[in-house]
Structure formats: C-alpha cells, structure tokens
Amino acid sequence: MRTRPLKVALLGCGVVGSEVTRIMTTHADDLAARIGAPVELAGIAVRRPDKVREGVPAELITTDATALVKRGDIDVVIEVIGGIEPARKLITTAFEHGASVVSANKALVAADGAALHAAAEEHGADLYYEAAVAGAIPLVRPLRESMAGDKVNRVLGIVNGTTNFILDKMDTSGAGYSEALDEATALGYAEADPTADVEGFDAAAKAAILAGIAFHTRVTIDDVHREGITEVTAADIASAKRMGCTVKLLAICERAADGESVTARVHPAMIPLTHPLASVREAYNAVFVESDAAGQLMFYGPGAGGSPTASAVLGDLVAVCRNKLSEATGPGESAYTQLPVSPMGEVVTRYHISLDVADKPGVLAQVAMVFAEHGVSIDTVRQQGKDGEASLVVVTHRAADAALSSTVEALRKLDTVRGVASIMRVEGE
Ligand code: NDP
Ligand code: HSE
C-alpha cells in the first residue's frame, strides 16, 4: 500500500458534508485498505467558519474555497455546496489544478453537465456524481457502466425524497402539506430552498441526468417537463384512494418506439396501490429501468439525508482515488446518440379529471361529447350529486397530452362546467 496519502478538499460541510467528514474520519483505515493508499482531508470550505460542527477538525475549516482548490496538492475535490455558482467555478478550477471531482450537485450537473464533462476530459480528470440522483441508491454507475451493453428504453421512478415524504404523510397520517414539509426539512431531506423539491426542479434535474446517461444523449433540465406537488390537494389523494391508487411525484424518461427521440417529464401521478412504487414510503426513492436485454430492474433505497448521501459520495471517492492511483480515468460523458427531446404534448398517457358540473339532464352527454371531439376516449365516469351541483370524475384511456389539454380547455368553456377541480395523470397500469 502506498503510504503517501491522497489529499481531499471538501467544499461544504452541511447535511451531506458533515456526514462525509464523519465517515472519512471513522472509516479511514478501511478506506485506505480499499483504495490502496490513505486518504486525508486537507481542508473543508464553508460559508460560516464560527458555526459549531461536532466531529469536524476546526483547523481544516476555511472560508476560502478557491484557494483550497488551487493549492496544487489536492487529488480529489468533493463538492457538496450545491447550486450553480460558486460550485461550477470551483469545480472547473479544481480540474485546472489537477484534481478529480466528486459532486452531489444535481442542479449543476443537469444544467451544465456537458461543459463539466468536457473540462474534466480536457484535464484528464474524473467527474463522478452518484449522489446527485436518488441519494444512496446506486443508479448512475449501474446505468453508465453495468448497463452500457444493453439498450435502455424507459426509466421511471420516485427520485425526490422530500416530496415522497410529504405525499406519504398526507396520504397515511392525514398530515397537512406545510407540516410535512417542515418535518422533511428538519430531517435534512429538503434542498436549501425547498421550492426546488416541491416545485419539481430537483426531480427534473435528476430526470435530465438519468435520461442523458440511459439514452446516451444530452438532456438538460430545460428539456424536462416539470410539475411539482404544490397543487396536489387532500381531495386528489382521497379521489386516488377511491380508485385504488395513491399519488406520487414521478420522473419518467422514455425512448420513443421508433428510437428517434426521447421524452423526460416530472409530475404527480396516480398509481395503483398494487404497483411496487405505491409502497415506497417516507423519503425512500425507487426507480425502474426497462431495457431490451435485462427486462425490468428496480433500484430502491434511501433517497435523501446526510448519511445515505454520504454513502454515495464515499463510493465515488473510492472509485476516483483508485483511478488516480492507476493513473486512469473512469468513463466520461456518452452522448453520441444526440436524440431530440420531444415536447410534452406528444406524451401519451391516461388521465384522471375531476370536474364540478351542474347536476341536470344532458350534462354528462355534453361532457362526453367534448372528450370525443378531441379524440380522447373515456374509460370510466363517476358522478356524485350535491345540491344541484355534481362532482364528475372522468378517467380516460391513453391519449396524447396535447389532446387532453385541448379537451380541458373546451370543458372549461361549457356553461355547465363550474370548474376543473383537478387533472392528474394515471401511470403504472
Ligand atoms: P447544506 O445547505 O446543508 O450544506 C451546504 C454547505 O455548503 C454548508 O456547509 C455551507 O456552509 C457550504 N457553503 C455554502 N455556500 C458556500 C460557499 N460559497 N463557499 C463555501 N461553502 C459554502 O446542503 P446539503 O448538504 O443538504 O446539500 C449539499 C449538496 O448535496 C447539494 O448539491 C444537494 O443538492 C446535494 N444533495 C443533498 C442531499 C440531502 O439529502 N441533503 C441528497 C443528495 C444530494 P455553512 O455550513 O457555513 O453554511
Ligand atoms: N432534496 C432532495 C430530495 C435530496 O428530497 O430528494 C436528495 O437528492
């Protein structure tokens, strides 16, 4: 074993960084044995140097992250600051100064992954980011390496722990939305700005990363259709239950049947209680990968939180350190297919639409006619009257999203339709 240690700079020491520090310190001997050389924390960059950080060596703390990555003796930089800047500049500076990078930053990789991979390649460095998608679950490396010989057609799953935690609490304990969000934040699941979680930005970033790796193409967060969970109501969840379903925020990336394009979307959806994703509770994540040769694979585990995420970061650290010792680099970006990303309007799925209508003869026929005129076939209708008004729940057969949107637009114009209470896609059947 080499005695000279590999030097690691840690950028950020919050929820994830503090756990990375703890594991690096307590498992130092095992890490050294697995890598073939000791790894040493050479500096830890933070914003607030005076904050009390239990178990973090005070002498390593600095507020000058730029100076740390420019030191010249750093082998690996772990970036767990988050956000676009200064993370991007720090990572590219690290490459310029000979370091490889491990990051948990999905926002940055989904916005600018291509440029970061190019910078890594230019400087003969590694860029690893297993922790950026689905916390502890090994997903990036299996897609990038284990499945590199197969053809992936679909990736579908729950990739945001915070929103799964909120929806699960609303469903199972009747907790309110804000109360559940506060709990998820206190547990360290939410992003620095939890809007990224509840509005679907975090899941969209992960979908972009997954789609790019799975389909060997380039997908950025701007290509991903995104809807969050802020509009999901207790009534939606109750309606889902009546249908034998539950509501989950799903990320769905698909290769078109002709193989000529891909789609990527994040939105709440009803899924049957019999579907394996329905039993994914709290901040757990689960992702199905469907491919030509392997068939269907399911990846499941803790999707957020300091310790689970640190597990993924440390796995990358070991891999990158091993590469350093053998003077090699791991696989870089594989985006050779360059497939276009189709708009959401072309996505075909089923819908659950809840309407408030006048309770009088002919209304049902009028509503059914609007669906027919837009080529959207109805599967089931449930009507419940209440004081001259009625609630009408329509579940459709599979239809294009654009057809559904124009159906809803036309429904809103009917005098007898008082309001569209909710529209939710139905998946997993
Ligand atoms: P935190 O907000 O808990 O920690 C961020 C850390 O970065 C803090 O230590 C902060 O310093 C430091 N920091 C912020 N700005 C600067 C700066 N300009 N220079 C130096 N240090 C800075 O975030 P998390 O640990 O939760 O998340 C970190 C990354 O990991 C993000 O990219 C996130 O998306 C990702 N991630 C998080 C998961 C989770 O469950 N939390 C799961 C998977 C990925 P200070 O402590 O002084 O405030
Ligand atoms: N905020 C993210 C989540 C952290 O809740 O899933 C893990 O990426």
mmCIF file of N, CA and C in Angstrom, residues 191-302:
data_model
loop_
_atom_site.group_PDB
_atom_site.id
_atom_site.type_symbol
_atom_site.label_atom_id
_atom_site.label_comp_id
_atom_site.label_asym_id
_atom_site.label_seq_id
_atom_site.Cartn_x
_atom_site.Cartn_y
_atom_site.Cartn_z
ATOM 1 N N GLU A 191 -33.898 20.543 -0.073
ATOM 2 C CA GLU A 191 -32.835 21.396 -0.594
ATOM 3 C C GLU A 191 -32.777 22.689 0.229
ATOM 4 N N ALA A 192 -31.663 23.436 0.082
ATOM 5 C CA ALA A 192 -31.508 24.697 0.818
ATOM 6 C C ALA A 192 -32.756 25.565 0.605
ATOM 7 N N ASP A 193 -33.247 25.611 -0.631
ATOM 8 C CA ASP A 193 -34.531 26.250 -0.917
ATOM 9 C C ASP A 193 -35.507 25.129 -1.286
ATOM 10 N N PRO A 194 -36.412 24.770 -0.365
ATOM 11 C CA PRO A 194 -37.281 23.606 -0.626
ATOM 12 C C PRO A 194 -38.221 23.779 -1.811
ATOM 13 N N THR A 195 -38.284 25.000 -2.362
ATOM 14 C CA THR A 195 -39.052 25.188 -3.602
ATOM 15 C C THR A 195 -38.531 24.230 -4.676
ATOM 16 N N ALA A 196 -37.218 23.996 -4.651
ATOM 17 C CA ALA A 196 -36.611 23.088 -5.641
ATOM 18 C C ALA A 196 -37.231 21.697 -5.540
ATOM 19 N N ASP A 197 -37.594 21.286 -4.342
ATOM 20 C CA ASP A 197 -38.218 19.977 -4.166
ATOM 21 C C ASP A 197 -39.688 20.028 -4.566
ATOM 22 N N VAL A 198 -40.452 20.921 -3.914
ATOM 23 C CA VAL A 198 -41.915 20.857 -4.065
ATOM 24 C C VAL A 198 -42.385 21.310 -5.448
ATOM 25 N N GLU A 199 -41.587 22.139 -6.128
ATOM 26 C CA GLU A 199 -41.975 22.548 -7.489
ATOM 27 C C GLU A 199 -41.391 21.616 -8.545
ATOM 28 N N GLY A 200 -40.694 20.571 -8.123
ATOM 29 C CA GLY A 200 -40.238 19.549 -9.072
ATOM 30 C C GLY A 200 -38.903 19.833 -9.755
ATOM 31 N N PHE A 201 -38.226 20.941 -9.385
ATOM 32 C CA PHE A 201 -36.947 21.250 -10.045
ATOM 33 C C PHE A 201 -35.899 20.175 -9.731
ATOM 34 N N ASP A 202 -35.865 19.742 -8.471
ATOM 35 C CA ASP A 202 -34.868 18.745 -8.071
ATOM 36 C C ASP A 202 -35.086 17.425 -8.829
ATOM 37 N N ALA A 203 -36.339 16.988 -8.890
ATOM 38 C CA ALA A 203 -36.627 15.739 -9.613
ATOM 39 C C ALA A 203 -36.365 15.916 -11.110
ATOM 40 N N ALA A 204 -36.643 17.111 -11.637
ATOM 41 C CA ALA A 204 -36.404 17.356 -13.072
ATOM 42 C C ALA A 204 -34.908 17.301 -13.375
ATOM 43 N N ALA A 205 -34.094 17.826 -12.461
ATOM 44 C CA ALA A 205 -32.636 17.767 -12.663
ATOM 45 C C ALA A 205 -32.192 16.299 -12.695
ATOM 46 N N LYS A 206 -32.744 15.508 -11.779
ATOM 47 C CA LYS A 206 -32.369 14.098 -11.732
ATOM 48 C C LYS A 206 -32.858 13.367 -12.993
ATOM 49 N N ALA A 207 -34.058 13.720 -13.454
ATOM 50 C CA ALA A 207 -34.585 13.097 -14.682
ATOM 51 C C ALA A 207 -33.678 13.419 -15.867
ATOM 52 N N ALA A 208 -33.204 14.657 -15.928
ATOM 53 C CA ALA A 208 -32.324 15.051 -17.040
ATOM 54 C C ALA A 208 -31.040 14.217 -17.007
ATOM 55 N N ILE A 209 -30.485 14.070 -15.808
ATOM 56 C CA ILE A 209 -29.232 13.291 -15.683
ATOM 57 C C ILE A 209 -29.475 11.833 -16.074
ATOM 58 N N LEU A 210 -30.569 11.261 -15.563
ATOM 59 C CA LEU A 210 -30.867 9.855 -15.863
ATOM 60 C C LEU A 210 -31.112 9.638 -17.351
ATOM 61 N N ALA A 211 -31.896 10.531 -17.958
ATOM 62 C CA ALA A 211 -32.212 10.373 -19.388
ATOM 63 C C ALA A 211 -30.940 10.460 -20.224
ATOM 64 N N GLY A 212 -30.081 11.404 -19.889
ATOM 65 C CA GLY A 212 -28.834 11.575 -20.646
ATOM 66 C C GLY A 212 -27.989 10.306 -20.591
ATOM 67 N N ILE A 213 -27.832 9.776 -19.385
ATOM 68 C CA ILE A 213 -26.969 8.583 -19.230
ATOM 69 C C ILE A 213 -27.644 7.349 -19.842
ATOM 70 N N ALA A 214 -28.947 7.204 -19.581
ATOM 71 C CA ALA A 214 -29.650 5.990 -20.038
ATOM 72 C C ALA A 214 -29.718 5.905 -21.563
ATOM 73 N N PHE A 215 -29.941 7.062 -22.216
ATOM 74 C CA PHE A 215 -30.169 7.040 -23.664
ATOM 75 C C PHE A 215 -28.939 7.524 -24.451
ATOM 76 N N HIS A 216 -27.829 7.736 -23.756
ATOM 77 C CA HIS A 216 -26.572 8.178 -24.396
ATOM 78 C C HIS A 216 -26.813 9.429 -25.234
ATOM 79 N N THR A 217 -27.502 10.367 -24.633
ATOM 80 C CA THR A 217 -27.796 11.609 -25.339
ATOM 81 C C THR A 217 -27.604 12.762 -24.359
ATOM 82 N N ARG A 218 -27.966 13.951 -24.755
ATOM 83 C CA ARG A 218 -27.799 15.108 -23.885
ATOM 84 C C ARG A 218 -29.170 15.662 -23.556
ATOM 85 N N VAL A 219 -29.502 15.661 -22.290
ATOM 86 C CA VAL A 219 -30.784 16.216 -21.839
ATOM 87 C C VAL A 219 -30.464 17.176 -20.698
ATOM 88 N N THR A 220 -30.956 18.402 -20.784
ATOM 89 C CA THR A 220 -30.733 19.339 -19.676
ATOM 90 C C THR A 220 -32.047 19.532 -18.941
ATOM 91 N N ILE A 221 -31.978 20.200 -17.819
ATOM 92 C CA ILE A 221 -33.188 20.399 -17.020
ATOM 93 C C ILE A 221 -34.254 21.175 -17.803
ATOM 94 N N ASP A 222 -33.817 22.033 -18.726
ATOM 95 C CA ASP A 222 -34.791 22.800 -19.518
ATOM 96 C C ASP A 222 -35.590 21.918 -20.476
ATOM 97 N N ASP A 223 -35.086 20.724 -20.768
ATOM 98 C CA ASP A 223 -35.799 19.809 -21.669
ATOM 99 C C ASP A 223 -36.873 19.003 -20.942
ATOM 100 N N VAL A 224 -36.879 19.079 -19.619
ATOM 101 C CA VAL A 224 -37.754 18.207 -18.834
ATOM 102 C C VAL A 224 -39.064 18.931 -18.516
ATOM 103 N N HIS A 225 -40.193 18.318 -18.888
ATOM 104 C CA HIS A 225 -41.498 18.878 -18.498
ATOM 105 C C HIS A 225 -41.611 18.728 -16.982
ATOM 106 N N ARG A 226 -41.991 19.804 -16.290
ATOM 107 C CA ARG A 226 -41.949 19.781 -14.826
ATOM 108 C C ARG A 226 -43.245 20.298 -14.197
ATOM 109 N N GLU A 227 -43.821 19.507 -13.313
ATOM 110 C CA GLU A 227 -44.919 19.958 -12.458
ATOM 111 C C GLU A 227 -44.594 19.454 -11.064
ATOM 112 N N GLY A 228 -44.794 20.316 -10.058
ATOM 113 C CA GLY A 228 -44.489 19.905 -8.686
ATOM 114 C C GLY A 228 -45.721 19.398 -7.967
ATOM 115 N N ILE A 229 -45.641 19.385 -6.626
ATOM 116 C CA ILE A 229 -46.756 18.824 -5.851
ATOM 117 C C ILE A 229 -47.577 19.899 -5.130
ATOM 118 N N THR A 230 -47.264 21.180 -5.392
ATOM 119 C CA THR A 230 -47.939 22.235 -4.619
ATOM 120 C C THR A 230 -49.446 22.291 -4.886
ATOM 121 N N GLU A 231 -49.873 21.766 -6.036
ATOM 122 C CA GLU A 231 -51.306 21.820 -6.349
ATOM 123 C C GLU A 231 -52.031 20.521 -5.991
ATOM 124 N N VAL A 232 -51.291 19.555 -5.457
ATOM 125 C CA VAL A 232 -51.945 18.297 -5.070
ATOM 126 C C VAL A 232 -52.734 18.545 -3.784
ATOM 127 N N THR A 233 -54.015 18.225 -3.817
ATOM 128 C CA THR A 233 -54.869 18.516 -2.666
ATOM 129 C C THR A 233 -55.239 17.230 -1.922
ATOM 130 N N ALA A 234 -55.771 17.428 -0.717
ATOM 131 C CA ALA A 234 -56.259 16.277 0.051
ATOM 132 C C ALA A 234 -57.366 15.581 -0.750
ATOM 133 N N ALA A 235 -58.140 16.372 -1.527
ATOM 134 C CA ALA A 235 -59.222 15.792 -2.336
ATOM 135 C C ALA A 235 -58.641 14.887 -3.432
ATOM 136 N N ASP A 236 -57.513 15.278 -4.029
ATOM 137 C CA ASP A 236 -56.869 14.428 -5.045
ATOM 138 C C ASP A 236 -56.466 13.098 -4.423
ATOM 139 N N ILE A 237 -55.888 13.192 -3.229
ATOM 140 C CA ILE A 237 -55.405 11.978 -2.565
ATOM 141 C C ILE A 237 -56.592 11.079 -2.200
ATOM 142 N N ALA A 238 -57.685 11.703 -1.748
ATOM 143 C CA ALA A 238 -58.885 10.914 -1.411
ATOM 144 C C ALA A 238 -59.468 10.280 -2.664
ATOM 145 N N SER A 239 -59.465 11.034 -3.769
ATOM 146 C CA SER A 239 -60.001 10.519 -5.024
ATOM 147 C C SER A 239 -59.149 9.346 -5.521
ATOM 148 N N ALA A 240 -57.833 9.487 -5.365
ATOM 149 C CA ALA A 240 -56.934 8.403 -5.761
ATOM 150 C C ALA A 240 -57.260 7.143 -4.959
ATOM 151 N N LYS A 241 -57.474 7.344 -3.661
ATOM 152 C CA LYS A 241 -57.771 6.190 -2.787
ATOM 153 C C LYS A 241 -59.029 5.476 -3.253
ATOM 154 N N ARG A 242 -60.050 6.273 -3.637
ATOM 155 C CA ARG A 242 -61.312 5.655 -4.089
ATOM 156 C C ARG A 242 -61.081 4.795 -5.319
ATOM 157 N N MET A 243 -60.066 5.198 -6.133
ATOM 158 C CA MET A 243 -59.763 4.418 -7.348
ATOM 159 C C MET A 243 -58.798 3.270 -7.084
ATOM 160 N N GLY A 244 -58.413 3.073 -5.815
ATOM 161 C CA GLY A 244 -57.419 2.037 -5.502
ATOM 162 C C GLY A 244 -56.021 2.476 -5.906
ATOM 163 N N CYS A 245 -55.784 3.803 -5.812
ATOM 164 C CA CYS A 245 -54.487 4.365 -6.230
ATOM 165 C C CYS A 245 -53.897 5.212 -5.107
ATOM 166 N N THR A 246 -52.665 5.661 -5.316
ATOM 167 C CA THR A 246 -52.061 6.669 -4.450
ATOM 168 C C THR A 246 -51.370 7.687 -5.353
ATOM 169 N N VAL A 247 -51.016 8.841 -4.774
ATOM 170 C CA VAL A 247 -50.391 9.894 -5.589
ATOM 171 C C VAL A 247 -48.891 9.937 -5.292
ATOM 172 N N LYS A 248 -48.085 9.916 -6.338
ATOM 173 C CA LYS A 248 -46.625 10.008 -6.212
ATOM 174 C C LYS A 248 -46.098 11.030 -7.213
ATOM 175 N N LEU A 249 -44.991 11.685 -6.862
ATOM 176 C CA LEU A 249 -44.312 12.530 -7.856
ATOM 177 C C LEU A 249 -43.365 11.617 -8.631
ATOM 178 N N LEU A 250 -43.634 11.478 -9.923
ATOM 179 C CA LEU A 250 -42.845 10.547 -10.741
ATOM 180 C C LEU A 250 -41.916 11.286 -11.697
ATOM 181 N N ALA A 251 -40.790 10.673 -11.957
ATOM 182 C CA ALA A 251 -39.910 11.107 -13.048
ATOM 183 C C ALA A 251 -39.967 9.999 -14.090
ATOM 184 N N ILE A 252 -40.262 10.376 -15.332
ATOM 185 C CA ILE A 252 -40.418 9.353 -16.381
ATOM 186 C C ILE A 252 -39.604 9.786 -17.611
ATOM 187 N N CYS A 253 -38.661 8.948 -17.986
ATOM 188 C CA CYS A 253 -37.828 9.234 -19.164
ATOM 189 C C CYS A 253 -38.040 8.079 -20.138
ATOM 190 N N GLU A 254 -38.409 8.397 -21.372
ATOM 191 C CA GLU A 254 -38.720 7.331 -22.328
ATOM 192 C C GLU A 254 -38.051 7.566 -23.677
ATOM 193 N N ARG A 255 -37.653 6.464 -24.262
ATOM 194 C CA ARG A 255 -37.185 6.490 -25.646
ATOM 195 C C ARG A 255 -38.406 6.185 -26.508
ATOM 196 N N ALA A 256 -38.623 6.960 -27.586
ATOM 197 C CA ALA A 256 -39.781 6.724 -28.453
ATOM 198 C C ALA A 256 -39.673 5.336 -29.087
ATOM 199 N N ALA A 257 -40.840 4.769 -29.441
ATOM 200 C CA ALA A 257 -40.854 3.413 -30.007
ATOM 201 C C ALA A 257 -39.953 3.311 -31.237
ATOM 202 N N ASP A 258 -39.900 4.388 -32.046
ATOM 203 C CA ASP A 258 -39.052 4.339 -33.249
ATOM 204 C C ASP A 258 -37.578 4.626 -32.922
ATOM 205 N N GLY A 259 -37.306 4.903 -31.660
ATOM 206 C CA GLY A 259 -35.913 5.119 -31.228
ATOM 207 C C GLY A 259 -35.337 6.447 -31.662
ATOM 208 N N GLU A 260 -36.164 7.316 -32.263
ATOM 209 C CA GLU A 260 -35.631 8.540 -32.869
ATOM 210 C C GLU A 260 -35.678 9.749 -31.949
ATOM 211 N N SER A 261 -36.328 9.622 -30.799
ATOM 212 C CA SER A 261 -36.430 10.766 -29.887
ATOM 213 C C SER A 261 -36.643 10.251 -28.465
ATOM 214 N N VAL A 262 -36.560 11.173 -27.518
ATOM 215 C CA VAL A 262 -36.805 10.798 -26.121
ATOM 216 C C VAL A 262 -37.742 11.827 -25.493
ATOM 217 N N THR A 263 -38.335 11.469 -24.357
ATOM 218 C CA THR A 263 -39.107 12.437 -23.567
ATOM 219 C C THR A 263 -38.651 12.317 -22.119
ATOM 220 N N ALA A 264 -38.789 13.405 -21.391
ATOM 221 C CA ALA A 264 -38.454 13.399 -19.965
ATOM 222 C C ALA A 264 -39.451 14.305 -19.257
ATOM 223 N N ARG A 265 -40.057 13.786 -18.208
ATOM 224 C CA ARG A 265 -41.102 14.556 -17.520
ATOM 225 C C ARG A 265 -41.137 14.217 -16.042
ATOM 226 N N VAL A 266 -41.580 15.217 -15.275
ATOM 227 C CA VAL A 266 -41.757 15.048 -13.834
ATOM 228 C C VAL A 266 -43.107 15.635 -13.489
ATOM 229 N N HIS A 267 -43.970 14.847 -12.867
ATOM 230 C CA HIS A 267 -45.283 15.357 -12.473
ATOM 231 C C HIS A 267 -45.911 14.420 -11.464
ATOM 232 N N PRO A 268 -46.885 14.910 -10.690
ATOM 233 C CA PRO A 268 -47.588 13.993 -9.806
ATOM 234 C C PRO A 268 -48.445 13.063 -10.653
ATOM 235 N N ALA A 269 -48.613 11.857 -10.202
ATOM 236 C CA ALA A 269 -49.455 10.903 -10.939
ATOM 237 C C ALA A 269 -50.109 9.950 -9.951
ATOM 238 N N MET A 270 -51.286 9.455 -10.363
ATOM 239 C CA MET A 270 -51.913 8.400 -9.581
ATOM 240 C C MET A 270 -51.347 7.072 -10.054
ATOM 241 N N ILE A 271 -50.977 6.219 -9.089
ATOM 242 C CA ILE A 271 -50.540 4.873 -9.469
ATOM 243 C C ILE A 271 -51.323 3.856 -8.632
ATOM 244 N N PRO A 272 -51.619 2.698 -9.192
ATOM 245 C CA PRO A 272 -52.398 1.702 -8.446
ATOM 246 C C PRO A 272 -51.655 1.246 -7.187
ATOM 247 N N LEU A 273 -52.411 0.956 -6.132
ATOM 248 C CA LEU A 273 -51.799 0.506 -4.879
ATOM 249 C C LEU A 273 -51.046 -0.807 -5.061
ATOM 250 N N THR A 274 -51.377 -1.528 -6.141
ATOM 251 C CA THR A 274 -50.702 -2.802 -6.402
ATOM 252 C C THR A 274 -49.323 -2.603 -7.056
ATOM 253 N N HIS A 275 -49.043 -1.382 -7.514
ATOM 254 C CA HIS A 275 -47.753 -1.126 -8.174
ATOM 255 C C HIS A 275 -46.655 -1.007 -7.113
ATOM 256 N N PRO A 276 -45.461 -1.581 -7.364
ATOM 257 C CA PRO A 276 -44.398 -1.511 -6.342
ATOM 258 C C PRO A 276 -44.067 -0.081 -5.900
ATOM 259 N N LEU A 277 -44.220 0.903 -6.786
ATOM 260 C CA LEU A 277 -43.886 2.283 -6.391
ATOM 261 C C LEU A 277 -44.853 2.819 -5.328
ATOM 262 N N ALA A 278 -46.057 2.234 -5.278
ATOM 263 C CA ALA A 278 -47.060 2.722 -4.313
ATOM 264 C C ALA A 278 -46.612 2.470 -2.882
ATOM 265 N N SER A 279 -45.781 1.456 -2.687
ATOM 266 C CA SER A 279 -45.363 1.142 -1.315
ATOM 267 C C SER A 279 -44.028 1.794 -0.941
ATOM 268 N N VAL A 280 -43.565 2.725 -1.765
ATOM 269 C CA VAL A 280 -42.335 3.456 -1.433
ATOM 270 C C VAL A 280 -42.719 4.581 -0.475
ATOM 271 N N ARG A 281 -42.278 4.459 0.773
ATOM 272 C CA ARG A 281 -42.742 5.353 1.830
ATOM 273 C C ARG A 281 -41.670 6.389 2.198
ATOM 274 N N GLU A 282 -42.108 7.373 2.948
ATOM 275 C CA GLU A 282 -41.233 8.391 3.546
ATOM 276 C C GLU A 282 -40.264 8.967 2.500
ATOM 277 N N ALA A 283 -38.958 9.087 2.856
ATOM 278 C CA ALA A 283 -38.025 9.727 1.905
ATOM 279 C C ALA A 283 -37.318 8.700 1.030
ATOM 280 N N TYR A 284 -37.870 7.501 0.967
ATOM 281 C CA TYR A 284 -37.264 6.483 0.096
ATOM 282 C C TYR A 284 -37.521 6.832 -1.371
ATOM 283 N N ASN A 285 -36.642 6.372 -2.220
ATOM 284 C CA ASN A 285 -36.781 6.515 -3.669
ATOM 285 C C ASN A 285 -36.799 5.120 -4.287
ATOM 286 N N ALA A 286 -37.357 5.006 -5.470
ATOM 287 C CA ALA A 286 -37.315 3.736 -6.205
ATOM 288 C C ALA A 286 -37.389 4.053 -7.691
ATOM 289 N N VAL A 287 -36.585 3.362 -8.453
ATOM 290 C CA VAL A 287 -36.527 3.634 -9.893
ATOM 291 C C VAL A 287 -36.547 2.320 -10.670
ATOM 292 N N PHE A 288 -37.442 2.250 -11.657
ATOM 293 C CA PHE A 288 -37.474 1.118 -12.578
ATOM 294 C C PHE A 288 -36.692 1.484 -13.824
ATOM 295 N N VAL A 289 -35.882 0.553 -14.268
ATOM 296 C CA VAL A 289 -35.172 0.734 -15.531
ATOM 297 C C VAL A 289 -35.598 -0.416 -16.434
ATOM 298 N N GLU A 290 -36.096 -0.082 -17.622
ATOM 299 C CA GLU A 290 -36.523 -1.128 -18.566
ATOM 300 C C GLU A 290 -35.592 -1.118 -19.769
ATOM 301 N N SER A 291 -35.063 -2.302 -20.076
ATOM 302 C CA SER A 291 -34.119 -2.370 -21.192
ATOM 303 C C SER A 291 -34.406 -3.588 -22.047
ATOM 304 N N ASP A 292 -33.840 -3.586 -23.256
ATOM 305 C CA ASP A 292 -34.066 -4.685 -24.201
ATOM 306 C C ASP A 292 -33.656 -6.029 -23.625
ATOM 307 N N ALA A 293 -32.441 -6.121 -23.139
ATOM 308 C CA ALA A 293 -31.914 -7.429 -22.742
ATOM 309 C C ALA A 293 -32.227 -7.784 -21.291
ATOM 310 N N ALA A 294 -32.068 -6.841 -20.384
ATOM 311 C CA ALA A 294 -32.260 -7.156 -18.955
ATOM 312 C C ALA A 294 -33.728 -7.260 -18.596
ATOM 313 N N GLY A 295 -34.595 -6.571 -19.344
ATOM 314 C CA GLY A 295 -36.010 -6.508 -18.954
ATOM 315 C C GLY A 295 -36.198 -5.388 -17.948
ATOM 316 N N GLN A 296 -36.817 -5.720 -16.804
ATOM 317 C CA GLN A 296 -37.117 -4.663 -15.838
ATOM 318 C C GLN A 296 -36.253 -4.807 -14.578
ATOM 319 N N LEU A 297 -35.580 -3.735 -14.214
ATOM 320 C CA LEU A 297 -34.777 -3.710 -12.991
ATOM 321 C C LEU A 297 -35.389 -2.688 -12.053
ATOM 322 N N MET A 298 -35.321 -2.955 -10.742
ATOM 323 C CA MET A 298 -35.814 -1.967 -9.788
ATOM 324 C C MET A 298 -34.712 -1.623 -8.800
ATOM 325 N N PHE A 299 -34.492 -0.326 -8.609
ATOM 326 C CA PHE A 299 -33.499 0.159 -7.659
ATOM 327 C C PHE A 299 -34.259 0.858 -6.532
ATOM 328 N N TYR A 300 -33.944 0.543 -5.305
ATOM 329 C CA TYR A 300 -34.732 1.049 -4.188
ATOM 330 C C TYR A 300 -33.825 1.389 -3.007
ATOM 331 N N GLY A 301 -34.122 2.453 -2.295
ATOM 332 C CA GLY A 301 -33.337 2.761 -1.093
ATOM 333 C C GLY A 301 -33.580 4.171 -0.616
ATOM 334 N N PRO A 302 -32.823 4.593 0.406
ATOM 335 C CA PRO A 302 -32.987 5.949 0.939
ATOM 336 C C PRO A 302 -32.572 6.991 -0.101
#
